[in-house]
Amino acid sequence: MIGWPTAWTIARRDLSARFRGLRLLLVCLFLGVGALAAIGTLTGAIEQELSSRGRTILGGDLEVAVWQRGASADEINAFAAAGKLSGGMRLQAMARAGDLAAPIELKAIDSAWPLYGQLRLKDGRSAGAPPAGQAWIAEGAAERLGLAKGNTFAVGSATLTVGGIIADEPDRLGEGFTLGPVVLVDQQFPAQAGLTAPGAMYRSKYRIALPAGSDPQTVADRLKKQFPSSGFELKTRDKASPGAERFVSRMGDFLVLVGLAALAIAGIGIGGGVSSYLEARRGSVATLKVLGATSGDIARIYLLQIGVAALIGSGLGLIAGVLVTPLLGEALGSLLPVAPGFVFDPGALLRAATYGLLIALIFAAPPLLAARRFPAMALLRARVSPLASGWRDAALPVGLGLAAIVALALLTTKAKLVTLWFLGGTLVLLALLGALGWSIRWLAARLPRPKRPLLRIALANLHRPGAQTGALVTALGFGLAAFVTLAAIQTSLDANIRARVPQRAPDYFVLDVPRDAAAAFQQTVTSIAPDARVRMVPALRGAILAYGPPQAMIRVADLKEIPDEAWPLRGERGLTYSADVPEGNVVTQGTWWAKDYAGPPLVSIDDKLGQALNLKIGDSLTIGLMGVERTAKIASLRRIDWDSMGFNYVLVFSPNTLADAPHNLAATINLGETSYPLLGGEGSGVGVPHQRPNTPSQPPPQGGGARKGELLRALVKAFPSSSVIEVGGVLTQARDLLRQVSLAILAAASVAVLAGIAVLLGAIAAARASRLYDNVILRVLGASGRQLLLLQLAEYAVLAGLLALVALGLGSLVAWLVVVQLFGFDWLPDWPQVLAVLGLGLALVIGFALAASLPLLRAKPAQALREL
């Protein structure tokens, strides 16, 4: 047996500088490893950013938030005992500058803010809380109100001077979604402006910087036990932005699955590419064996060649993964915290390279071991007497490689169950496609022989010795399924965006309408828009503290984990009361209370929450409202139309339960026949008219945008403590956010499609090499080029037609798992578009097949026969 140095010398001499014959292996590993490298680097960078900047993002080690009240003296003392304290307030308000008005997020802060990080202003200054009478304003507020440093504007009943424009707010990400640009004021301003009257909708926030060595979760648990009825929303620095973390977790799981799918599909290409490469080297292998090379020598020589190609392909993939990460970070910068520039994550790169090399081992082992197993004469006669396939020699390396991939995947992912199902599903699909390929060959061999020669030969090509049917079925199945998956995901996400963000909605939402001014509010609106529809409901905030049978209620504070379906248990939620069933709601269980009901407190809950918590009619529910516990009996379950932009409350109480609590009203204003979808500038009060046919009895409306502007100014002037929110801007934000998520998902899934296309090309190229002998013989027997092309077309059309149905089912299943199970969207594919994409995939397959056949038609029979 020759040594490794000698084997390398022979391998290097036989290896083309352009890797001719191994390019498919290079491309497949480049795509798969590059995808995993980019995915691992990006998710690692995001998680590291969330972890390292947790204090800054949150604004402290621990945050305590409570609605519609400030913390009591005992609570303040408990917070201060835990560490350095910074308190403040968040509320929705309206800012006015001359005739311009815009909704803002008013953020009141004390002198200790920020506990971590720095507030930077546009003029280069670093600042804390602004002086009394001044405000730091976001650039968006300055643009919408036409303000500059030194200008004045009004909020509520008080006036402020712009002290500076915000360049960077350290805890912006931790504040979450807002309905307007931020304005920072000192802690006393909201009360001075009349924005914190009893019942006003505001939230007090307290950030705590803990001493070194203190565990934030331990302190949070202690505060929960000390104040069980407080309704605190508690966040720790390691979960500074729970929404972002949940999205990162789900997106990370999805991206890892995409990378593994790309590698699995690429593995098929690797197997086909190695088989094709070794088939082209069949004569060289036979010659080496005739000259005395052992099976071990052959394995070493070609293992080195394939190993070098695999290392180069993986290395190029790693480089591409690192280079593309900044582009991905820039694209997702508005969604997630990603540090700008290049990110080098050795762990992620090592995992990606290991996955790639293991996949190369698994799919390259069978053809490589087959080349070393057969004697020289069998190899020389393989063209006319195909070699028997054997799997026993490859069982050990393939089994070890699979075990290593499963172990690596389970050790490096948090979603172990999802990953295990994916890996198992991939193996099952490979087995099913292999069985389908065998079945097609078996059936083709037993079908009656067609009378037409071309059809008879095309059918024979499916089952003849050496036929590539099995490899083609697997490659075409995965490749076409990738097209279906991408189309189904894209159309479902687009439909979800259209369904979840209504095209038409109330023109305005108004918060904090005083209860005693309801009639004046209605009159103000109707004086400008007589046909407007105004709906007002009581608006309160409270937290669910306990639920279940009266004698065995479950305390929310005792739950170790809250499932996604029970999201209303997380912190405080909107509460209301009503004598009638709310508009758009349908009672599914129980009965609604009478309009004059005056008995024990009752509540109606969302039926999905009832299912998630296993609640029944007659069970009890306890809420914390302004620090006071209130318990009500569940009287009914309701189905809520969440797709509407009206008032939708998970909990609706009987009026006698909450009417005595301090609260204001929330209102929606729909301008009816003369309302317009808000497609214009945010906060400008100007809409774009919705074109509709005119009728003789109703002339086209004039000055709709001007009237909306007049209504906005009138409401802001008459109700300075109320917040008027124009819905158009909110819908635009929501659509943009969902489109960014959709684009990220589609961009990731496209990697698998690219791998599928590469595999299709490789499988067709490998099949082309095996058909050279057949085509030459047919040409010698008088077949024309047209007949040979029709023969190829018939064979691929039969295979593609059979696999189209398989790909439709397989791709739809994978897309459903991604859309519904992983991301929680509705399954809304556009089937005509999905079928059109599948048709495009079929056209590509036929086109590739015909293009691959053209070189065979140009081959000279005499030269080809001499080289066989």
mmCIF file with all atom_site columns, N, CA and C in Angstrom, residues 20-68:
data_model
loop_
_atom_site.group_PDB
_atom_site.id
_atom_site.type_symbol
_atom_site.label_atom_id
_atom_site.label_alt_id
_atom_site.label_comp_id
_atom_site.label_asym_id
_atom_site.label_entity_id
_atom_site.label_seq_id
_atom_site.pdbx_PDB_ins_code
_atom_site.Cartn_x
_atom_site.Cartn_y
_atom_site.Cartn_z
_atom_site.occupancy
_atom_site.B_iso_or_equiv
_atom_site.pdbx_formal_charge
_atom_site.auth_seq_id
_atom_site.auth_comp_id
_atom_site.auth_asym_id
_atom_site.auth_atom_id
_atom_site.pdbx_PDB_model_num
ATOM 1   N N  . ARG A 1 20 ? -12.366 20.567 -12.586 1.00 0.00 ? 20 ARG A N  1
ATOM 2   C CA . ARG A 1 20 ? -13.309 20.035 -13.565 1.00 0.00 ? 20 ARG A CA 1
ATOM 3   C C  . ARG A 1 20 ? -13.844 18.696 -13.069 1.00 0.00 ? 20 ARG A C  1
ATOM 4   N N  . GLY A 1 21 ? -15.139 18.561 -13.079 1.00 0.00 ? 21 GLY A N  1
ATOM 5   C CA . GLY A 1 21 ? -15.772 17.342 -12.589 1.00 0.00 ? 21 GLY A CA 1
ATOM 6   C C  . GLY A 1 21 ? -16.201 17.431 -11.140 1.00 0.00 ? 21 GLY A C  1
ATOM 7   N N  . LEU A 1 22 ? -15.605 18.356 -10.386 1.00 0.00 ? 22 LEU A N  1
ATOM 8   C CA . LEU A 1 22 ? -15.953 18.504 -8.967  1.00 0.00 ? 22 LEU A CA 1
ATOM 9   C C  . LEU A 1 22 ? -16.611 19.851 -8.684  1.00 0.00 ? 22 LEU A C  1
ATOM 10  N N  . ARG A 1 23 ? -17.010 20.548 -9.734  1.00 0.00 ? 23 ARG A N  1
ATOM 11  C CA . ARG A 1 23 ? -17.576 21.876 -9.519  1.00 0.00 ? 23 ARG A CA 1
ATOM 12  C C  . ARG A 1 23 ? -18.924 21.811 -8.814  1.00 0.00 ? 23 ARG A C  1
ATOM 13  N N  . LEU A 1 24 ? -19.691 20.767 -9.099  1.00 0.00 ? 24 LEU A N  1
ATOM 14  C CA . LEU A 1 24 ? -20.979 20.646 -8.419  1.00 0.00 ? 24 LEU A CA 1
ATOM 15  C C  . LEU A 1 24 ? -20.780 20.483 -6.916  1.00 0.00 ? 24 LEU A C  1
ATOM 16  N N  . LEU A 1 25 ? -19.793 19.682 -6.537  1.00 0.00 ? 25 LEU A N  1
ATOM 17  C CA . LEU A 1 25 ? -19.485 19.528 -5.111  1.00 0.00 ? 25 LEU A CA 1
ATOM 18  C C  . LEU A 1 25 ? -19.096 20.867 -4.506  1.00 0.00 ? 25 LEU A C  1
ATOM 19  N N  . LEU A 1 26 ? -18.263 21.641 -5.234  1.00 0.00 ? 26 LEU A N  1
ATOM 20  C CA . LEU A 1 26 ? -17.846 22.952 -4.741  1.00 0.00 ? 26 LEU A CA 1
ATOM 21  C C  . LEU A 1 26 ? -19.049 23.883 -4.561  1.00 0.00 ? 26 LEU A C  1
ATOM 22  N N  . VAL A 1 27 ? -19.922 23.928 -5.579  1.00 0.00 ? 27 VAL A N  1
ATOM 23  C CA . VAL A 1 27 ? -21.076 24.835 -5.524  1.00 0.00 ? 27 VAL A CA 1
ATOM 24  C C  . VAL A 1 27 ? -22.019 24.455 -4.394  1.00 0.00 ? 27 VAL A C  1
ATOM 25  N N  . CYS A 1 28 ? -22.293 23.150 -4.263  1.00 0.00 ? 28 CYS A N  1
ATOM 26  C CA . CYS A 1 28 ? -23.233 22.709 -3.222  1.00 0.00 ? 28 CYS A CA 1
ATOM 27  C C  . CYS A 1 28 ? -22.705 23.008 -1.830  1.00 0.00 ? 28 CYS A C  1
ATOM 28  N N  . LEU A 1 29 ? -21.429 22.717 -1.589  1.00 0.00 ? 29 LEU A N  1
ATOM 29  C CA . LEU A 1 29 ? -20.854 23.009 -0.277  1.00 0.00 ? 29 LEU A CA 1
ATOM 30  C C  . LEU A 1 29 ? -20.761 24.511 -0.046  1.00 0.00 ? 29 LEU A C  1
ATOM 31  N N  . PHE A 1 30 ? -20.457 25.260 -1.091  1.00 0.00 ? 30 PHE A N  1
ATOM 32  C CA . PHE A 1 30 ? -20.401 26.721 -0.957  1.00 0.00 ? 30 PHE A CA 1
ATOM 33  C C  . PHE A 1 30 ? -21.748 27.273 -0.497  1.00 0.00 ? 30 PHE A C  1
ATOM 34  N N  . LEU A 1 31 ? -22.832 26.815 -1.145  1.00 0.00 ? 31 LEU A N  1
ATOM 35  C CA . LEU A 1 31 ? -24.166 27.305 -0.775  1.00 0.00 ? 31 LEU A CA 1
ATOM 36  C C  . LEU A 1 31 ? -24.552 26.868 0.631   1.00 0.00 ? 31 LEU A C  1
ATOM 37  N N  . GLY A 1 32 ? -24.387 25.582 0.926   1.00 0.00 ? 32 GLY A N  1
ATOM 38  C CA . GLY A 1 32 ? -24.825 25.070 2.224   1.00 0.00 ? 32 GLY A CA 1
ATOM 39  C C  . GLY A 1 32 ? -24.020 25.617 3.377   1.00 0.00 ? 32 GLY A C  1
ATOM 40  N N  . VAL A 1 33 ? -22.690 25.565 3.260   1.00 0.00 ? 33 VAL A N  1
ATOM 41  C CA . VAL A 1 33 ? -21.830 26.059 4.341   1.00 0.00 ? 33 VAL A CA 1
ATOM 42  C C  . VAL A 1 33 ? -21.952 27.571 4.456   1.00 0.00 ? 33 VAL A C  1
ATOM 43  N N  . GLY A 1 34 ? -22.036 28.271 3.321   1.00 0.00 ? 34 GLY A N  1
ATOM 44  C CA . GLY A 1 34 ? -22.196 29.722 3.375   1.00 0.00 ? 34 GLY A CA 1
ATOM 45  C C  . GLY A 1 34 ? -23.473 30.127 4.077   1.00 0.00 ? 34 GLY A C  1
ATOM 46  N N  . ALA A 1 35 ? -24.572 29.398 3.799   1.00 0.00 ? 35 ALA A N  1
ATOM 47  C CA . ALA A 1 35 ? -25.841 29.700 4.465   1.00 0.00 ? 35 ALA A CA 1
ATOM 48  C C  . ALA A 1 35 ? -25.725 29.495 5.967   1.00 0.00 ? 35 ALA A C  1
ATOM 49  N N  . LEU A 1 36 ? -25.166 28.357 6.384   1.00 0.00 ? 36 LEU A N  1
ATOM 50  C CA . LEU A 1 36 ? -25.045 28.089 7.814   1.00 0.00 ? 36 LEU A CA 1
ATOM 51  C C  . LEU A 1 36 ? -24.085 29.063 8.490   1.00 0.00 ? 36 LEU A C  1
ATOM 52  N N  . ALA A 1 37 ? -22.999 29.437 7.799   1.00 0.00 ? 37 ALA A N  1
ATOM 53  C CA . ALA A 1 37 ? -22.050 30.385 8.385   1.00 0.00 ? 37 ALA A CA 1
ATOM 54  C C  . ALA A 1 37 ? -22.704 31.743 8.599   1.00 0.00 ? 37 ALA A C  1
ATOM 55  N N  . ALA A 1 38 ? -23.426 32.225 7.579   1.00 0.00 ? 38 ALA A N  1
ATOM 56  C CA . ALA A 1 38 ? -24.103 33.524 7.714   1.00 0.00 ? 38 ALA A CA 1
ATOM 57  C C  . ALA A 1 38 ? -25.172 33.475 8.793   1.00 0.00 ? 38 ALA A C  1
ATOM 58  N N  . ILE A 1 39 ? -25.937 32.374 8.819   1.00 0.00 ? 39 ILE A N  1
ATOM 59  C CA . ILE A 1 39 ? -27.007 32.232 9.801   1.00 0.00 ? 39 ILE A CA 1
ATOM 60  C C  . ILE A 1 39 ? -26.446 32.190 11.218  1.00 0.00 ? 39 ILE A C  1
ATOM 61  N N  . GLY A 1 40 ? -25.429 31.342 11.420  1.00 0.00 ? 40 GLY A N  1
ATOM 62  C CA . GLY A 1 40 ? -24.845 31.222 12.756  1.00 0.00 ? 40 GLY A CA 1
ATOM 63  C C  . GLY A 1 40 ? -24.198 32.501 13.220  1.00 0.00 ? 40 GLY A C  1
ATOM 64  N N  . THR A 1 41 ? -23.493 33.193 12.303  1.00 0.00 ? 41 THR A N  1
ATOM 65  C CA . THR A 1 41 ? -22.826 34.441 12.669  1.00 0.00 ? 41 THR A CA 1
ATOM 66  C C  . THR A 1 41 ? -23.840 35.522 13.011  1.00 0.00 ? 41 THR A C  1
ATOM 67  N N  . LEU A 1 42 ? -24.896 35.618 12.194  1.00 0.00 ? 42 LEU A N  1
ATOM 68  C CA . LEU A 1 42 ? -25.903 36.657 12.423  1.00 0.00 ? 42 LEU A CA 1
ATOM 69  C C  . LEU A 1 42 ? -26.652 36.438 13.735  1.00 0.00 ? 42 LEU A C  1
ATOM 70  N N  . THR A 1 43 ? -27.161 35.218 13.940  1.00 0.00 ? 43 THR A N  1
ATOM 71  C CA . THR A 1 43 ? -27.913 34.962 15.182  1.00 0.00 ? 43 THR A CA 1
ATOM 72  C C  . THR A 1 43 ? -27.006 35.087 16.403  1.00 0.00 ? 43 THR A C  1
ATOM 73  N N  . GLY A 1 44 ? -25.754 34.654 16.258  1.00 0.00 ? 44 GLY A N  1
ATOM 74  C CA . GLY A 1 44 ? -24.819 34.813 17.377  1.00 0.00 ? 44 GLY A CA 1
ATOM 75  C C  . GLY A 1 44 ? -24.565 36.267 17.699  1.00 0.00 ? 44 GLY A C  1
ATOM 76  N N  . ALA A 1 45 ? -24.439 37.096 16.634  1.00 0.00 ? 45 ALA A N  1
ATOM 77  C CA . ALA A 1 45 ? -24.201 38.522 16.851  1.00 0.00 ? 45 ALA A CA 1
ATOM 78  C C  . ALA A 1 45 ? -25.391 39.182 17.531  1.00 0.00 ? 45 ALA A C  1
ATOM 79  N N  . ILE A 1 46 ? -26.603 38.790 17.117  1.00 0.00 ? 46 ILE A N  1
ATOM 80  C CA . ILE A 1 46 ? -27.808 39.375 17.715  1.00 0.00 ? 46 ILE A CA 1
ATOM 81  C C  . ILE A 1 46 ? -27.919 38.967 19.179  1.00 0.00 ? 46 ILE A C  1
ATOM 82  N N  . GLU A 1 47 ? -27.737 37.682 19.446  1.00 0.00 ? 47 GLU A N  1
ATOM 83  C CA . GLU A 1 47 ? -27.837 37.207 20.829  1.00 0.00 ? 47 GLU A CA 1
ATOM 84  C C  . GLU A 1 47 ? -26.766 37.839 21.706  1.00 0.00 ? 47 GLU A C  1
ATOM 85  N N  . GLN A 1 48 ? -25.555 37.992 21.152  1.00 0.00 ? 48 GLN A N  1
ATOM 86  C CA . GLN A 1 48 ? -24.486 38.629 21.926  1.00 0.00 ? 48 GLN A CA 1
ATOM 87  C C  . GLN A 1 48 ? -24.815 40.095 22.196  1.00 0.00 ? 48 GLN A C  1
ATOM 88  N N  . GLU A 1 49 ? -25.393 40.756 21.188  1.00 0.00 ? 49 GLU A N  1
ATOM 89  C CA . GLU A 1 49 ? -25.766 42.159 21.366  1.00 0.00 ? 49 GLU A CA 1
ATOM 90  C C  . GLU A 1 49 ? -26.846 42.297 22.437  1.00 0.00 ? 49 GLU A C  1
ATOM 91  N N  . LEU A 1 50 ? -27.846 41.404 22.395  1.00 0.00 ? 50 LEU A N  1
ATOM 92  C CA . LEU A 1 50 ? -28.902 41.452 23.412  1.00 0.00 ? 50 LEU A CA 1
ATOM 93  C C  . LEU A 1 50 ? -28.343 41.171 24.794  1.00 0.00 ? 50 LEU A C  1
ATOM 94  N N  . SER A 1 51 ? -27.389 40.232 24.857  1.00 0.00 ? 51 SER A N  1
ATOM 95  C CA . SER A 1 51 ? -26.827 39.857 26.155  1.00 0.00 ? 51 SER A CA 1
ATOM 96  C C  . SER A 1 51 ? -25.889 40.941 26.694  1.00 0.00 ? 51 SER A C  1
ATOM 97  N N  . SER A 1 52 ? -24.957 41.402 25.838  1.00 0.00 ? 52 SER A N  1
ATOM 98  C CA . SER A 1 52 ? -23.958 42.360 26.310  1.00 0.00 ? 52 SER A CA 1
ATOM 99  C C  . SER A 1 52 ? -24.555 43.735 26.563  1.00 0.00 ? 52 SER A C  1
ATOM 100 N N  . ARG A 1 53 ? -25.603 44.080 25.803  1.00 0.00 ? 53 ARG A N  1
ATOM 101 C CA . ARG A 1 53 ? -26.210 45.396 25.963  1.00 0.00 ? 53 ARG A CA 1
ATOM 102 C C  . ARG A 1 53 ? -27.537 45.328 26.699  1.00 0.00 ? 53 ARG A C  1
ATOM 103 N N  . GLY A 1 54 ? -27.766 44.206 27.396  1.00 0.00 ? 54 GLY A N  1
ATOM 104 C CA . GLY A 1 54 ? -29.036 44.047 28.094  1.00 0.00 ? 54 GLY A CA 1
ATOM 105 C C  . GLY A 1 54 ? -29.324 45.173 29.059  1.00 0.00 ? 54 GLY A C  1
ATOM 106 N N  . ARG A 1 55 ? -28.327 45.583 29.846  1.00 0.00 ? 55 ARG A N  1
ATOM 107 C CA . ARG A 1 55 ? -28.528 46.676 30.810  1.00 0.00 ? 55 ARG A CA 1
ATOM 108 C C  . ARG A 1 55 ? -28.895 47.969 30.093  1.00 0.00 ? 55 ARG A C  1
ATOM 109 N N  . THR A 1 56 ? -28.161 48.256 29.002  1.00 0.00 ? 56 THR A N  1
ATOM 110 C CA . THR A 1 56 ? -28.400 49.499 28.284  1.00 0.00 ? 56 THR A CA 1
ATOM 111 C C  . THR A 1 56 ? -29.757 49.492 27.590  1.00 0.00 ? 56 THR A C  1
ATOM 112 N N  . ILE A 1 57 ? -30.091 48.355 26.967  1.00 0.00 ? 57 ILE A N  1
ATOM 113 C CA . ILE A 1 57 ? -31.369 48.243 26.267  1.00 0.00 ? 57 ILE A CA 1
ATOM 114 C C  . ILE A 1 57 ? -32.528 48.406 27.240  1.00 0.00 ? 57 ILE A C  1
ATOM 115 N N  . LEU A 1 58 ? -32.412 47.781 28.412  1.00 0.00 ? 58 LEU A N  1
ATOM 116 C CA . LEU A 1 58 ? -33.476 47.863 29.416  1.00 0.00 ? 58 LEU A CA 1
ATOM 117 C C  . LEU A 1 58 ? -33.439 49.186 30.171  1.00 0.00 ? 58 LEU A C  1
ATOM 118 N N  . GLY A 1 59 ? -32.234 49.735 30.309  1.00 0.00 ? 59 GLY A N  1
ATOM 119 C CA . GLY A 1 59 ? -32.077 50.946 31.115  1.00 0.00 ? 59 GLY A CA 1
ATOM 120 C C  . GLY A 1 59 ? -31.770 50.638 32.563  1.00 0.00 ? 59 GLY A C  1
ATOM 121 N N  . GLY A 1 60 ? -31.488 49.388 32.900  1.00 0.00 ? 60 GLY A N  1
ATOM 122 C CA . GLY A 1 60 ? -31.182 48.963 34.262  1.00 0.00 ? 60 GLY A CA 1
ATOM 123 C C  . GLY A 1 60 ? -31.021 47.459 34.300  1.00 0.00 ? 60 GLY A C  1
ATOM 124 N N  . ASP A 1 61 ? -30.754 46.918 35.496  1.00 0.00 ? 61 ASP A N  1
ATOM 125 C CA . ASP A 1 61 ? -30.702 45.465 35.653  1.00 0.00 ? 61 ASP A CA 1
ATOM 126 C C  . ASP A 1 61 ? -32.098 44.882 35.798  1.00 0.00 ? 61 ASP A C  1
ATOM 127 N N  . LEU A 1 62 ? -33.015 45.710 36.294  1.00 0.00 ? 62 LEU A N  1
ATOM 128 C CA . LEU A 1 62 ? -34.397 45.264 36.513  1.00 0.00 ? 62 LEU A CA 1
ATOM 129 C C  . LEU A 1 62 ? -35.329 46.439 36.257  1.00 0.00 ? 62 LEU A C  1
ATOM 130 N N  . GLU A 1 63 ? -36.445 46.163 35.570  1.00 0.00 ? 63 GLU A N  1
ATOM 131 C CA . GLU A 1 63 ? -37.455 47.190 35.337  1.00 0.00 ? 63 GLU A CA 1
ATOM 132 C C  . GLU A 1 63 ? -38.777 46.743 35.930  1.00 0.00 ? 63 GLU A C  1
ATOM 133 N N  . VAL A 1 64 ? -39.417 47.653 36.624  1.00 0.00 ? 64 VAL A N  1
ATOM 134 C CA . VAL A 1 64 ? -40.741 47.412 37.195  1.00 0.00 ? 64 VAL A CA 1
ATOM 135 C C  . VAL A 1 64 ? -41.695 48.442 36.594  1.00 0.00 ? 64 VAL A C  1
ATOM 136 N N  . ALA A 1 65 ? -42.762 47.973 35.965  1.00 0.00 ? 65 ALA A N  1
ATOM 137 C CA . ALA A 1 65 ? -43.730 48.876 35.337  1.00 0.00 ? 65 ALA A CA 1
ATOM 138 C C  . ALA A 1 65 ? -45.108 48.619 35.910  1.00 0.00 ? 65 ALA A C  1
ATOM 139 N N  . VAL A 1 66 ? -45.910 49.672 36.031  1.00 0.00 ? 66 VAL A N  1
ATOM 140 C CA . VAL A 1 66 ? -47.270 49.549 36.536  1.00 0.00 ? 66 VAL A CA 1
ATOM 141 C C  . VAL A 1 66 ? -48.125 50.615 35.856  1.00 0.00 ? 66 VAL A C  1
ATOM 142 N N  . TRP A 1 67 ? -49.373 50.253 35.545  1.00 0.00 ? 67 TRP A N  1
ATOM 143 C CA . TRP A 1 67 ? -50.249 51.143 34.801  1.00 0.00 ? 67 TRP A CA 1
ATOM 144 C C  . TRP A 1 67 ? -51.136 51.989 35.709  1.00 0.00 ? 67 TRP A C  1
ATOM 145 N N  . GLN A 1 68 ? -51.388 53.219 35.243  1.00 0.00 ? 68 GLN A N  1
ATOM 146 C CA . GLN A 1 68 ? -52.391 54.135 35.791  1.00 0.00 ? 68 GLN A CA 1
ATOM 147 C C  . GLN A 1 68 ? -52.171 54.515 37.250  1.00 0.00 ? 68 GLN A C  1
#
